mmCIF file of C-alpha atoms in Angstrom:
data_model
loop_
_atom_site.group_PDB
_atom_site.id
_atom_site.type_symbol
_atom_site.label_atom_id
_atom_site.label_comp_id
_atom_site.label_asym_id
_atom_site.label_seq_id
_atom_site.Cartn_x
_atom_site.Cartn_y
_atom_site.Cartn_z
ATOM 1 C CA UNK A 1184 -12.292 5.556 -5.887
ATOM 2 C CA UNK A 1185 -15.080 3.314 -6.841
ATOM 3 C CA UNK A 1186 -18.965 3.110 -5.016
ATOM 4 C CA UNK A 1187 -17.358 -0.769 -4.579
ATOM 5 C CA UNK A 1188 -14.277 0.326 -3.384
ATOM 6 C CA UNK A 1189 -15.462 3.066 -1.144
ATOM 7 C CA UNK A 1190 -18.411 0.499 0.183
ATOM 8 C CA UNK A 1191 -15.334 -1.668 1.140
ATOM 9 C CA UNK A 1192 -13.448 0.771 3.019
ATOM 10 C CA UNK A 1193 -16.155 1.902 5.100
ATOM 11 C CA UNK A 1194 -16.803 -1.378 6.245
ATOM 12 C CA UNK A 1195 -13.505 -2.309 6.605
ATOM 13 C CA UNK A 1196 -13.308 0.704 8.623
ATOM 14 C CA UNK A 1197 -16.541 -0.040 11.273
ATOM 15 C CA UNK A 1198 -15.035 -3.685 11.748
ATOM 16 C CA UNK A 1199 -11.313 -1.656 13.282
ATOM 17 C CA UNK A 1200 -13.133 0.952 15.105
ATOM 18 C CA UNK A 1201 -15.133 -1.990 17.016
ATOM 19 C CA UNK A 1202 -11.757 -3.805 17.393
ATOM 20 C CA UNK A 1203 -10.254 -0.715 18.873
ATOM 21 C CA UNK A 1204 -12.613 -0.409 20.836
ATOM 22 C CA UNK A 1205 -12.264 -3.983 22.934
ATOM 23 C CA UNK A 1206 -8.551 -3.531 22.790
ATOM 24 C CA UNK A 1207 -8.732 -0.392 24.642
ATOM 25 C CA UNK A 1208 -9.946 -2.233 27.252
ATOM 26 C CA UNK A 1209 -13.260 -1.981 29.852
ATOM 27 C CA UNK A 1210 -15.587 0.619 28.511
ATOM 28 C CA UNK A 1211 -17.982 0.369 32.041
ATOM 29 C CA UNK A 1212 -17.532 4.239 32.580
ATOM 30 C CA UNK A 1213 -18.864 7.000 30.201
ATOM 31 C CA UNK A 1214 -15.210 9.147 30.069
ATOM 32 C CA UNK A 1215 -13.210 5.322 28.867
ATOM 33 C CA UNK A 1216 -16.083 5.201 26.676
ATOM 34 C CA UNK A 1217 -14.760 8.995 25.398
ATOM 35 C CA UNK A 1218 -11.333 8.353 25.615
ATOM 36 C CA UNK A 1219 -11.715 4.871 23.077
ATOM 37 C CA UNK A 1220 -13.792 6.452 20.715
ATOM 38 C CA UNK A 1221 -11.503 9.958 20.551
ATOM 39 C CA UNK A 1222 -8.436 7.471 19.666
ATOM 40 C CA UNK A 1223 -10.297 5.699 17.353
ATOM 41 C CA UNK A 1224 -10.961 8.597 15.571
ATOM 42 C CA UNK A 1225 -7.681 9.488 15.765
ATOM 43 C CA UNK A 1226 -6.080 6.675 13.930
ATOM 44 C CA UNK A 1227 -8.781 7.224 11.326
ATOM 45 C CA UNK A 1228 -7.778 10.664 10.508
ATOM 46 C CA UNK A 1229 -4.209 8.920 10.526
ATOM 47 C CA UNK A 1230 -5.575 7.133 7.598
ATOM 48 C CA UNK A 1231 -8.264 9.095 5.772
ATOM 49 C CA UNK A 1232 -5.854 12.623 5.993
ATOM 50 C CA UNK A 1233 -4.048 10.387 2.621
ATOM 51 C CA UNK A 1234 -5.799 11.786 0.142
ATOM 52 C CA UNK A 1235 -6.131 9.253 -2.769
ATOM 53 C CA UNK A 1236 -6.175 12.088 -5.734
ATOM 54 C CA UNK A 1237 -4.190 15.572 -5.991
ATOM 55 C CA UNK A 1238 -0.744 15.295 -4.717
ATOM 56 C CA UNK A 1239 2.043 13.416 -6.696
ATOM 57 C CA UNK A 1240 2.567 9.816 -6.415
ATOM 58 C CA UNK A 1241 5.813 9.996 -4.787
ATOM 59 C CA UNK A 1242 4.914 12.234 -2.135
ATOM 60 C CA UNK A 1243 1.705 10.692 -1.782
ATOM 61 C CA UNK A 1244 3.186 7.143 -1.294
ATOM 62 C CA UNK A 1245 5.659 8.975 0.742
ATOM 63 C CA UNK A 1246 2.740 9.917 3.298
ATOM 64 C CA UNK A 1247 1.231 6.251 2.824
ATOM 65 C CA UNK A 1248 4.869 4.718 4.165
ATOM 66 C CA UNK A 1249 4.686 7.404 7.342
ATOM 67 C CA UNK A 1250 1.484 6.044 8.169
ATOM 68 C CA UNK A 1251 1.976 2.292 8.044
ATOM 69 C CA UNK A 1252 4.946 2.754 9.860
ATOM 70 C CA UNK A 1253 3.798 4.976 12.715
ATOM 71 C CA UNK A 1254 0.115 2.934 13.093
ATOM 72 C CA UNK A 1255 1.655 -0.115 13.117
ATOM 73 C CA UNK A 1256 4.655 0.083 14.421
ATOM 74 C CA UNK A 1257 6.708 -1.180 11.339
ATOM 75 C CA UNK A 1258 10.218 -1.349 11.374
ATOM 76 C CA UNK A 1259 10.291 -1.159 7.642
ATOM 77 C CA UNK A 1260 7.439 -0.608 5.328
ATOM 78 C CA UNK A 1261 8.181 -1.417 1.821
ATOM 79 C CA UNK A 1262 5.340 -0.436 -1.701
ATOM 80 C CA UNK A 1263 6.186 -2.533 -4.353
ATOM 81 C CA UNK A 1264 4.898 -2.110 -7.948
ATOM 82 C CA UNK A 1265 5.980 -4.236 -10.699
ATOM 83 C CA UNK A 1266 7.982 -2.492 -13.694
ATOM 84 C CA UNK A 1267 6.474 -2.062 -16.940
ATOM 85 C CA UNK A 1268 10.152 -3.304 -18.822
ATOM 86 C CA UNK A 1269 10.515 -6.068 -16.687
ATOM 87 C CA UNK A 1270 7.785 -7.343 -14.903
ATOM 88 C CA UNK A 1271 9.327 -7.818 -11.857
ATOM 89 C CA UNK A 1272 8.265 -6.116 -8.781
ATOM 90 C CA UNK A 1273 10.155 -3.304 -7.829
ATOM 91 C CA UNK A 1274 10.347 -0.655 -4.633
ATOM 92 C CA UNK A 1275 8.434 2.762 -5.061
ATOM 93 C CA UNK A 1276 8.564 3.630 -1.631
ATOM 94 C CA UNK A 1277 9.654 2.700 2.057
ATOM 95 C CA UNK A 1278 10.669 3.524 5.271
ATOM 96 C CA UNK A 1279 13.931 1.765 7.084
ATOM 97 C CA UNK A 1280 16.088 1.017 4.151
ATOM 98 C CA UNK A 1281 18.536 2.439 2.786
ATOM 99 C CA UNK A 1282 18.674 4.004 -0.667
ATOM 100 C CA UNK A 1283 21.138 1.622 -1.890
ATOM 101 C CA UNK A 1284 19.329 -0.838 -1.267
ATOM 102 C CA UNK A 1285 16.251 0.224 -2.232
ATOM 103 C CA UNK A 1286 17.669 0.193 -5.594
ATOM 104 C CA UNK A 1287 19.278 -3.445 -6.044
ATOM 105 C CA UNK A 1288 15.637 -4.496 -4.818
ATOM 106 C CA UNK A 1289 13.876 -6.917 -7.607
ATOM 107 C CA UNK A 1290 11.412 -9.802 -7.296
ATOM 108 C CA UNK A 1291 9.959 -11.829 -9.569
ATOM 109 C CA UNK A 1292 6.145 -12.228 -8.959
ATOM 110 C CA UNK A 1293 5.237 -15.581 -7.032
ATOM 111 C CA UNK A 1294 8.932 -15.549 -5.544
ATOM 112 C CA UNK A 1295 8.955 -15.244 -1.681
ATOM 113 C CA UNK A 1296 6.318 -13.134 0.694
ATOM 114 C CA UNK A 1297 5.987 -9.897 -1.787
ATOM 115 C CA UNK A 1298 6.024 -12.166 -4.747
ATOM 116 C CA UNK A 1299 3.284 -14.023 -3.862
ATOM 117 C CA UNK A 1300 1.101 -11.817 -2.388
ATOM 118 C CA UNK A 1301 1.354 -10.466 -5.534
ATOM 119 C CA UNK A 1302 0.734 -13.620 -7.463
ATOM 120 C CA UNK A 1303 -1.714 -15.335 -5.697
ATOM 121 C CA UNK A 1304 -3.882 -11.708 -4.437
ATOM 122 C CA UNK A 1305 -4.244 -12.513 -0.981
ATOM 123 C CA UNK A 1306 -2.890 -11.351 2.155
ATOM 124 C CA UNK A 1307 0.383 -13.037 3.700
ATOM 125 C CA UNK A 1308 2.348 -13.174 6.981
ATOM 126 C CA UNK A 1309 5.944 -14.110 7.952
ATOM 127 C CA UNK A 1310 7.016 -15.333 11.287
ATOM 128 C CA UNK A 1311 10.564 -15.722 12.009
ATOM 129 C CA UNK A 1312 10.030 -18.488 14.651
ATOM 130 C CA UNK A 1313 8.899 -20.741 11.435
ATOM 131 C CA UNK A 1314 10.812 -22.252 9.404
ATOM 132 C CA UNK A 1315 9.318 -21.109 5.668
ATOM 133 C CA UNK A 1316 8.410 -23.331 3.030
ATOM 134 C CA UNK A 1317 10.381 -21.802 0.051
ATOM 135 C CA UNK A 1318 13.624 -19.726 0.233
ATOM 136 C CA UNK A 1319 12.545 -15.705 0.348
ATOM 137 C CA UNK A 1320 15.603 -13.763 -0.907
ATOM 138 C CA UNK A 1321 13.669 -10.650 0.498
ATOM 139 C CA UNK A 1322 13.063 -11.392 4.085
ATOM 140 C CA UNK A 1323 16.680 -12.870 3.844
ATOM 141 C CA UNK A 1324 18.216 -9.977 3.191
ATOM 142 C CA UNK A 1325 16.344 -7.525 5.361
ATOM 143 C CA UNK A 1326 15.255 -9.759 8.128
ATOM 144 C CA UNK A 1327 12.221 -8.875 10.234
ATOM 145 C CA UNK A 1328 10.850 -10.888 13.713
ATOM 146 C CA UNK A 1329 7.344 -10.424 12.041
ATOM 147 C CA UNK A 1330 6.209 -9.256 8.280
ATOM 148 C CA UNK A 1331 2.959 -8.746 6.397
ATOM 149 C CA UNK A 1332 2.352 -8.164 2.936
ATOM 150 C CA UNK A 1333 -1.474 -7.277 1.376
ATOM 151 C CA UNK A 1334 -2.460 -6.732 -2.062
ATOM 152 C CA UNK A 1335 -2.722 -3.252 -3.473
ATOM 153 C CA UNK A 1336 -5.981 -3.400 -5.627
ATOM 154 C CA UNK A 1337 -6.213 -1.267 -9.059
ATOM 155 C CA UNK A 1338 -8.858 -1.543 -11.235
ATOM 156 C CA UNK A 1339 -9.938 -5.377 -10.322
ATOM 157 C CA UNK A 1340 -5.851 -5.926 -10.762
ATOM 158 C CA UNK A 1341 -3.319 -6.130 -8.196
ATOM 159 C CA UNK A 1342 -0.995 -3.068 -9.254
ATOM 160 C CA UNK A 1343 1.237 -3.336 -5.808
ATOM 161 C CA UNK A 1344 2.298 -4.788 -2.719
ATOM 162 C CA UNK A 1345 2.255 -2.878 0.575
ATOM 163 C CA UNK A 1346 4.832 -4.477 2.780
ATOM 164 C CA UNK A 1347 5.642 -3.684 6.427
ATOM 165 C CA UNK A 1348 7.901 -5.905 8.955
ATOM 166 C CA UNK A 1349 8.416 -5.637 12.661
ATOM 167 C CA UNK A 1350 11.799 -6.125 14.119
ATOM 168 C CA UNK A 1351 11.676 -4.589 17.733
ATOM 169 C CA UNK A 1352 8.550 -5.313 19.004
ATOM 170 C CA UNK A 1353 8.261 -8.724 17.114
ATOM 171 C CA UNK A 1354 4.526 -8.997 17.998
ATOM 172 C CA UNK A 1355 2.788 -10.361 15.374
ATOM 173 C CA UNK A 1356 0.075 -8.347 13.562
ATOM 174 C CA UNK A 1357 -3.148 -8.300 14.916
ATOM 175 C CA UNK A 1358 -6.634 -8.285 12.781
ATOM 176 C CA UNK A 1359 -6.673 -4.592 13.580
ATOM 177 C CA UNK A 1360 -3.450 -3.912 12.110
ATOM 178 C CA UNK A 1361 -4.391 -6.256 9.054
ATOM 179 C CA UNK A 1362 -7.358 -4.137 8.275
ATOM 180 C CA UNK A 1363 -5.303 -0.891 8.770
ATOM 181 C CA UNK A 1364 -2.910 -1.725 6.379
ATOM 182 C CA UNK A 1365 -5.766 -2.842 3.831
ATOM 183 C CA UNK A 1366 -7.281 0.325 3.992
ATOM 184 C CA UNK A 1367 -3.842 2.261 3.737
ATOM 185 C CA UNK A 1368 -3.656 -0.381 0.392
ATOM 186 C CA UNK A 1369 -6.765 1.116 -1.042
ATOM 187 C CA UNK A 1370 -5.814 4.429 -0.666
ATOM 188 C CA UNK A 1371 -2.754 3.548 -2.352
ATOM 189 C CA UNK A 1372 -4.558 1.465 -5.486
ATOM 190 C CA UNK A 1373 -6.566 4.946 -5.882
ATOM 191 C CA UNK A 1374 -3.801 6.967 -6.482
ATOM 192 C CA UNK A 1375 -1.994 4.749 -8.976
ATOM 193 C CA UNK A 1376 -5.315 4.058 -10.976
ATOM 194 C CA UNK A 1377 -5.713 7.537 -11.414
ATOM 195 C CA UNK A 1378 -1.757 7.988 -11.809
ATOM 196 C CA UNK A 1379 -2.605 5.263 -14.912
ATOM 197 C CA UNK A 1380 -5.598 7.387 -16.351
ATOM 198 C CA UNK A 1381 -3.340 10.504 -16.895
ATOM 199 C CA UNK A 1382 -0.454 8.636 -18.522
ATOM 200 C CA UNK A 1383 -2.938 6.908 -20.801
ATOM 201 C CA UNK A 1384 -4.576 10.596 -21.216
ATOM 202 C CA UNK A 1385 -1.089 12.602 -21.887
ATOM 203 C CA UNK A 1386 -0.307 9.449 -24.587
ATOM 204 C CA UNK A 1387 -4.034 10.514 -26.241
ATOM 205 C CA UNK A 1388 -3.281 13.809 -26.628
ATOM 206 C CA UNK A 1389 0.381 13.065 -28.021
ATOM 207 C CA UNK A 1390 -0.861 10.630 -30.685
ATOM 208 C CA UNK A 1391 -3.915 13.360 -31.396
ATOM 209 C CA UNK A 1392 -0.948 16.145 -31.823
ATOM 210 C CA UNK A 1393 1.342 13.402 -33.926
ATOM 211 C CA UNK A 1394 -2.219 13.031 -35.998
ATOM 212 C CA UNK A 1395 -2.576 16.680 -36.221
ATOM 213 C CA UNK A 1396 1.424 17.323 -37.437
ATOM 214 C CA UNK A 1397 0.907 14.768 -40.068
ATOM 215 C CA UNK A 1398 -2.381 16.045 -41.513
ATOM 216 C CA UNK A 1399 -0.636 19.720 -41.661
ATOM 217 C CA UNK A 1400 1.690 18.365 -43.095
ATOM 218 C CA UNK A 1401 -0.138 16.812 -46.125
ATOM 219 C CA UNK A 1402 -2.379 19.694 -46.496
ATOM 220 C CA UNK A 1403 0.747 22.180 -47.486
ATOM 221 C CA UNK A 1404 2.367 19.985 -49.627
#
């Protein structure tokens, strides 16, 4: 993670706690004033215990989708990342679908919520009560009372989209939960930058040893 990036997340991560803290209600007494802080820190540990380097991407994301899901009480959390063939975005991870499913998934960037998150690098919200201004083949098929989809950040890029969508509690996501999940993002964005330095790393050495093979080579004939 960058000085930037970890600048970012620190702040991003004062601005919640204070949020937390009015949510939990009237700190007048010394032991509420214990009580807010010790679940505040609580749903930080939630958050920082995803360690952005040393376990594999799948399981890594794996933890990521537990999170969002239990800290914001998502129905369906959703990473998308857009394939290197294709260039569409497509699911690396999620909670509350169905494998199946998970593999017909395919959006083109700019096309419904994910799509344009992705395109346009800003965070997004969908509302069922409102009538949207574009069809969304997405939320269509896996209908949620309330969605949200933020950027995943990699290397001044957007490498992702971190989606999650409430269906039984329908309450719409609060500026809390926003900064949550953009903190889970950036945990995220770590992990596939450094996911891109080893590929481009392994593909070094190959070429060096395909170098190497032909040089040999030459040499004994």
């Amino acid at each position: 993670m960058t000085g930037d990036s970890v600048r970012t997340a620190l702040s991003q991560l004062g601005d919640v706690l204070e949020n937390l803290r009015e949510r939990l209600g009237d700190g007048t007494r010394p032991e509420l004033h214990a009580a807010r802080d010790e679940h505040a820190l609580d749903i930080f540990q939630e958050i920082l215990s995803i360690p952005p380097l040393g376990l594999p991407p799948g399981e890594l994301f794996g933890l990521a989708m537990d999170r969002v899901s239990r800290l914001l009480a998502a129905d369906r959390t959703l990473l998308f990342v857009p394939d290197d063939a294709t260039g569409r975005l497509v699911p690396r991870s999620g909670r509350g679908f169905r494998r199946d499913d998970l593999e017909s998934v395919s959006l083109q960037p700019g096309e419904g919520l994910v799509g344009r998150v992705f395109a346009e690098r800003r965070v997004l919200t969908h509302d069922a009560t409102v009538e949207p201004a574009a069809r969304d083949p997405f939320v269509e098929r896996f209908p949620v009372r309330q969605g949200i989809a933020v950027p995943v950040r990699t290397e001044g890029e957007v490498g992702g989209v971190l989606f999650a969508g409430r269906d039984a509690l329908g309450a719409p996501f609060s500026t809390t939960d926003v900064l949550l999940l953009l903190v889970i993002a950036d945990r995220v964005g770590s992990s596939l930058v450094h996911q891109r330095l080893l590929e481009r790393r392994g593909d070094h050495i190959a070429h060096l040893r395909e170098l190497r093979g032909l040089v040999d080579a030459n040499l004994h004939e």
